[in-house]
Amino acid sequence: MKLWGGRFTKETNQLVHNFNASISFDQKFFKQDIEGSIAHVTMLAKQGILSEPEKEAIISGLNGIREDIIKGTLSIDGTYEDIHSFVEANLIQRVGEAGKKLHTGRSRNDQVALDMKLYTRDELIQTKELLKNLLIVLQNTMKENLNTYMPGFTHLQKAQPITLAHHIGAYFEMFKRDYARLSDIYKRMNYSPIGSGALAGTTYPLDRNYTAKLLGFDGPTLNSMDSVADRDYLIEFLSALSIIMMHLSRFCEEIILWNSNEYQFVELDDAYSTGSSIMPQKKNPDIAELVRGKTGRVYGSLISLLTTMKGLPLAYNKDMQEDKELTFDATDTVKGCLGLFTGMLSSMKFNKSVMALSAKKGFTNATDAADYLVNHGVPFRDAHTIVGQLVLYCINKGIALEDMALEEFKAICPVFEKDVYEAISLKTCVEKRNTIGAPGKAAMEQVIALNDEFLRSISENRENLSF
Ligand code: ARG
């Protein structure tokens, strides 16, 4: 059954039908389509546009369709143009005349705008839940590694010592921002387009506030043309998903490096790595590589929708049907990646002694040696040069700064005394960095307490995003 056969004298060309149809993908939101229709007819009956018995018949028919599809006793017929036509036709088969009134005061334009919003809202909530699980794993890893020393890098060169807790804490901040971004988008998108009609509202006395309330929206949208033409919330959502993937991808890149034979900072669990068909010794970080690889695909969805939207005149245009497959693909991809990444991270082992040794070997305490001299009255620029000479001396001898004898220190600069060893130990280098945000234990403990409060607030649904 077509929804629009009346003014046509010929059958649609089969290729045209196939090209135009969206049922192969928009069936993904059959539940939201039915949920929206139930709210719409509830409102129509409240307004006296449908009778109570008509409303009851339609709602029980729609509930039956939903149950049967879920049970598998009704399969979605792919010869229909879209999910909206399929549900309406099936409803009419089930409940007869009353079913023909379902579409009163509604167009597919506001219907599809509603369905897509409801679907995206559900996906957004699931994405937040997955981010929360990841944040919990990150926070636990931080708590366990306040004293796990490792080198911090700039330019991928060893720079200054930090702790694993501090490094992981950087990712906590990124994913916390991602979480907050999704909450912002939710707030902005949570207005109901249904009742906007094709583009210019409708002559029926609809109560759009009521339908919006039934569907958990904060209110109705305020311009019927914008309502059917707006896909900003999808672009925002795809943008937030792209940023999540960028963060996951950076983390994956580090895990791939850390898991390499050269670093050996981590060991991936067997359950989260794969082997080679030819090289028996190999244990590959395929999951991390795939997450990194799939990032491009999610960016692609964002650019694709931005490009689709850029030249569209108001109001609805069929181009907008292209919003679906790419959004479905991006949300499924990101949800899959978040779940797998969290599992991989929580099962991964950190080789703490290798990390500490690496920090010790890379002259990561050179800045602290210079600061030692500054604290003993040497101007920083001179101290920088002196420590440069110490480093050169150590490179030639193949030793670390703290392996030098006091006489060797003094031969280059007499200011050094035996308390230099304490001053440039890994522990001191980290522990003295106690401004908020720095790796010192006292500073990290303050951040961890704030993170705990943040996690509590989101678990108890009283989100406090001002951290
Ligand atoms: N399948 C369409 C879409 O996804 C539904 C809306 C159709 N509206 C129309 N006027 N042809 O956008």
CSV table of N, CA and C in Angstrom, one decimal, residues 309-379:
chain,number,residue,atom,x,y,z
A,309,MET,N,23.3,18.7,3.9
A,309,MET,CA,22.4,19.8,4.4
A,309,MET,C,22.7,21.1,3.8
A,310,LYS,N,23.9,21.3,3.3
A,310,LYS,CA,24.4,22.7,3.1
A,310,LYS,C,23.6,23.4,2.0
A,311,GLY,N,23.0,22.8,1.1
A,311,GLY,CA,22.3,23.5,0.0
A,311,GLY,C,20.8,23.4,0.0
A,312,LEU,N,20.3,22.9,1.1
A,312,LEU,CA,18.8,22.6,1.1
A,312,LEU,C,18.0,23.9,1.4
A,313,PRO,N,17.1,24.2,0.5
A,313,PRO,CA,16.1,25.3,0.8
A,313,PRO,C,15.1,24.8,1.8
A,314,LEU,N,14.4,25.6,2.5
A,314,LEU,CA,13.4,25.2,3.4
A,314,LEU,C,12.2,24.7,2.6
A,315,ALA,N,11.4,23.7,3.0
A,315,ALA,CA,11.6,23.1,4.4
A,315,ALA,C,12.1,21.7,4.2
A,316,TYR,N,11.2,20.7,4.2
A,316,TYR,CA,11.7,19.3,4.0
A,316,TYR,C,12.1,19.1,2.5
A,317,ASN,N,13.2,18.3,2.4
A,317,ASN,CA,13.6,17.8,1.1
A,317,ASN,C,14.0,16.4,1.2
A,318,LYS,N,13.8,15.6,0.2
A,318,LYS,CA,14.1,14.2,0.3
A,318,LYS,C,15.5,13.9,0.5
A,319,ASP,N,16.4,14.8,0.2
A,319,ASP,CA,17.8,14.6,0.5
A,319,ASP,C,18.0,14.2,2.0
A,320,MET,N,17.1,14.7,2.8
A,320,MET,CA,17.3,14.5,4.2
A,320,MET,C,17.1,13.0,4.7
A,321,GLN,N,16.5,12.2,3.8
A,321,GLN,CA,16.4,10.8,4.1
A,321,GLN,C,17.9,10.2,4.2
A,322,GLU,N,18.8,10.9,3.6
A,322,GLU,CA,20.2,10.4,3.7
A,322,GLU,C,20.8,10.5,5.2
A,323,ASP,N,20.0,11.2,6.1
A,323,ASP,CA,20.5,11.4,7.4
A,323,ASP,C,20.6,10.0,8.2
A,324,LYS,N,19.8,9.0,7.7
A,324,LYS,CA,19.6,7.8,8.5
A,324,LYS,C,20.7,6.8,8.6
A,325,GLU,N,21.1,6.3,7.4
A,325,GLU,CA,22.1,5.2,7.4
A,325,GLU,C,23.4,5.6,8.1
A,326,LEU,N,23.8,6.9,7.8
A,326,LEU,CA,25.1,7.3,8.3
A,326,LEU,C,25.0,7.5,9.8
A,327,THR,N,23.8,8.0,10.3
A,327,THR,CA,23.7,8.1,11.8
A,327,THR,C,23.6,6.7,12.5
A,328,PHE,N,22.9,5.8,11.8
A,328,PHE,CA,22.8,4.5,12.4
A,328,PHE,C,24.2,3.9,12.5
A,329,ASP,N,24.9,4.0,11.4
A,329,ASP,CA,26.3,3.4,11.3
A,329,ASP,C,27.2,4.0,12.4
A,330,ALA,N,27.1,5.4,12.5
A,330,ALA,CA,28.0,6.0,13.4
A,330,ALA,C,27.7,5.7,14.9
A,331,THR,N,26.4,5.6,15.2
A,331,THR,CA,26.0,5.3,16.6
A,331,THR,C,26.4,3.9,16.9
A,332,ASP,N,26.1,2.9,16.0
A,332,ASP,CA,26.4,1.5,16.3
A,332,ASP,C,27.9,1.4,16.4
A,333,THR,N,28.7,2.1,15.6
A,333,THR,CA,30.1,2.0,15.6
A,333,THR,C,30.7,2.5,16.9
A,334,VAL,N,30.2,3.7,17.4
A,334,VAL,CA,30.7,4.3,18.6
A,334,VAL,C,30.3,3.4,19.8
A,335,LYS,N,29.1,3.0,19.8
A,335,LYS,CA,28.7,2.1,21.0
A,335,LYS,C,29.5,0.9,21.0
A,336,GLY,N,29.7,0.2,19.9
A,336,GLY,CA,30.6,-1.0,19.8
A,336,GLY,C,32.0,-0.7,20.3
A,337,CYS,N,32.6,0.4,19.8
A,337,CYS,CA,33.9,0.7,20.2
A,337,CYS,C,34.1,1.0,21.7
A,338,LEU,N,33.1,1.8,22.2
A,338,LEU,CA,33.2,2.2,23.7
A,338,LEU,C,33.1,0.9,24.5
A,339,GLY,N,32.2,0.0,24.2
A,339,GLY,CA,32.1,-1.2,25.0
A,339,GLY,C,33.4,-2.1,24.9
A,340,LEU,N,33.9,-2.3,23.7
A,340,LEU,CA,35.1,-3.1,23.5
A,340,LEU,C,36.3,-2.5,24.2
A,341,PHE,N,36.4,-1.2,24.0
A,341,PHE,CA,37.6,-0.5,24.6
A,341,PHE,C,37.6,-0.6,26.1
A,342,THR,N,36.4,-0.4,26.7
A,342,THR,CA,36.3,-0.5,28.1
A,342,THR,C,36.8,-1.9,28.6
A,343,GLY,N,36.3,-2.9,27.9
A,343,GLY,CA,36.7,-4.3,28.3
A,343,GLY,C,38.2,-4.5,28.1
A,344,MET,N,38.7,-4.0,27.0
A,344,MET,CA,40.2,-4.1,26.8
A,344,MET,C,41.0,-3.4,27.8
A,345,LEU,N,40.6,-2.2,28.2
A,345,LEU,CA,41.3,-1.4,29.2
A,345,LEU,C,41.2,-2.1,30.6
A,346,SER,N,40.1,-2.6,31.0
A,346,SER,CA,40.0,-3.1,32.3
A,346,SER,C,40.7,-4.5,32.5
A,347,SER,N,40.9,-5.1,31.3
A,347,SER,CA,41.6,-6.4,31.4
A,347,SER,C,43.1,-6.3,31.1
A,348,MET,N,43.6,-5.1,30.8
A,348,MET,CA,45.0,-4.9,30.4
A,348,MET,C,45.9,-4.9,31.6
A,349,LYS,N,47.1,-5.4,31.5
A,349,LYS,CA,48.0,-5.4,32.7
A,349,LYS,C,49.1,-4.3,32.4
A,350,PHE,N,49.4,-3.5,33.5
A,350,PHE,CA,50.4,-2.5,33.3
A,350,PHE,C,51.7,-3.0,33.9
A,351,ASN,N,52.8,-3.0,33.2
A,351,ASN,CA,54.1,-3.4,33.7
A,351,ASN,C,54.7,-2.3,34.4
A,352,LYS,N,54.4,-2.2,35.7
A,352,LYS,CA,54.8,-1.0,36.5
A,352,LYS,C,56.3,-0.8,36.6
A,353,SER,N,57.0,-2.0,36.7
A,353,SER,CA,58.5,-1.8,36.9
A,353,SER,C,59.1,-1.3,35.6
A,354,VAL,N,58.6,-1.8,34.4
A,354,VAL,CA,59.1,-1.4,33.1
A,354,VAL,C,58.9,0.1,33.0
A,355,MET,N,57.7,0.6,33.4
A,355,MET,CA,57.4,2.0,33.2
A,355,MET,C,58.3,2.9,34.1
A,356,ALA,N,58.5,2.4,35.3
A,356,ALA,CA,59.4,3.2,36.2
A,356,ALA,C,60.8,3.2,35.7
A,357,LEU,N,61.3,2.1,35.2
A,357,LEU,CA,62.7,2.0,34.7
A,357,LEU,C,62.8,3.0,33.5
A,358,SER,N,61.8,3.0,32.7
A,358,SER,CA,61.8,3.8,31.5
A,358,SER,C,61.9,5.3,31.9
A,359,ALA,N,61.1,5.7,33.0
A,359,ALA,CA,61.2,7.1,33.4
A,359,ALA,C,62.6,7.4,33.9
A,360,LYS,N,63.2,6.4,34.6
A,360,LYS,CA,64.5,6.6,35.2
A,360,LYS,C,65.6,6.8,34.1
A,361,LYS,N,65.4,6.0,33.0
A,361,LYS,CA,66.4,6.0,32.0
A,361,LYS,C,66.4,7.2,31.0
A,362,GLY,N,65.3,7.9,31.0
A,362,GLY,CA,65.2,9.0,30.0
A,362,GLY,C,65.6,10.4,30.4
A,363,PHE,N,66.4,10.5,31.5
A,363,PHE,CA,66.7,11.9,32.0
A,363,PHE,C,65.5,12.7,32.3
A,364,THR,N,64.4,12.1,32.7
A,364,THR,CA,63.2,12.8,32.9
A,364,THR,C,63.3,13.7,34.1
A,365,ASN,N,64.4,13.5,34.9
A,365,ASN,CA,64.6,14.3,36.1
A,365,ASN,C,65.5,15.5,35.8
A,366,ALA,N,65.8,15.8,34.6
A,366,ALA,CA,66.8,16.8,34.3
A,366,ALA,C,66.3,18.2,34.7
A,367,THR,N,65.0,18.4,34.5
A,367,THR,CA,64.4,19.8,34.9
A,367,THR,C,64.6,19.9,36.4
A,368,ASP,N,64.4,18.8,37.1
A,368,ASP,CA,64.5,18.9,38.6
A,368,ASP,C,65.9,19.2,39.0
A,369,ALA,N,66.9,18.6,38.3
A,369,ALA,CA,68.3,18.9,38.6
A,369,ALA,C,68.6,20.3,38.4
A,370,ALA,N,68.0,20.9,37.4
A,370,ALA,CA,68.2,22.4,37.1
A,370,ALA,C,67.5,23.2,38.2
A,371,ASP,N,66.3,22.7,38.6
A,371,ASP,CA,65.6,23.4,39.7
A,371,ASP,C,66.4,23.4,41.0
A,372,TYR,N,67.1,22.3,41.2
A,372,TYR,CA,67.9,22.1,42.4
A,372,TYR,C,69.0,23.2,42.5
A,373,LEU,N,69.6,23.4,41.3
A,373,LEU,CA,70.6,24.5,41.2
A,373,LEU,C,70.0,25.9,41.5
A,374,VAL,N,68.8,26.1,40.8
A,374,VAL,CA,68.1,27.4,41.0
A,374,VAL,C,67.9,27.6,42.5
A,375,ASN,N,67.4,26.6,43.2
A,375,ASN,CA,67.1,26.7,44.6
A,375,ASN,C,68.4,27.0,45.4
A,376,HIS,N,69.6,26.7,44.8
A,376,HIS,CA,70.8,27.1,45.5
A,376,HIS,C,71.5,28.3,44.9
A,377,GLY,N,70.7,29.1,44.3
A,377,GLY,CA,71.2,30.4,43.8
A,377,GLY,C,71.7,30.5,42.4
A,378,VAL,N,71.7,29.5,41.7
A,378,VAL,CA,72.2,29.5,40.3
A,378,VAL,C,71.1,30.0,39.4
A,379,PRO,N,71.3,31.0,38.5
A,379,PRO,CA,70.3,31.5,37.6
A,379,PRO,C,69.8,30.4,36.7
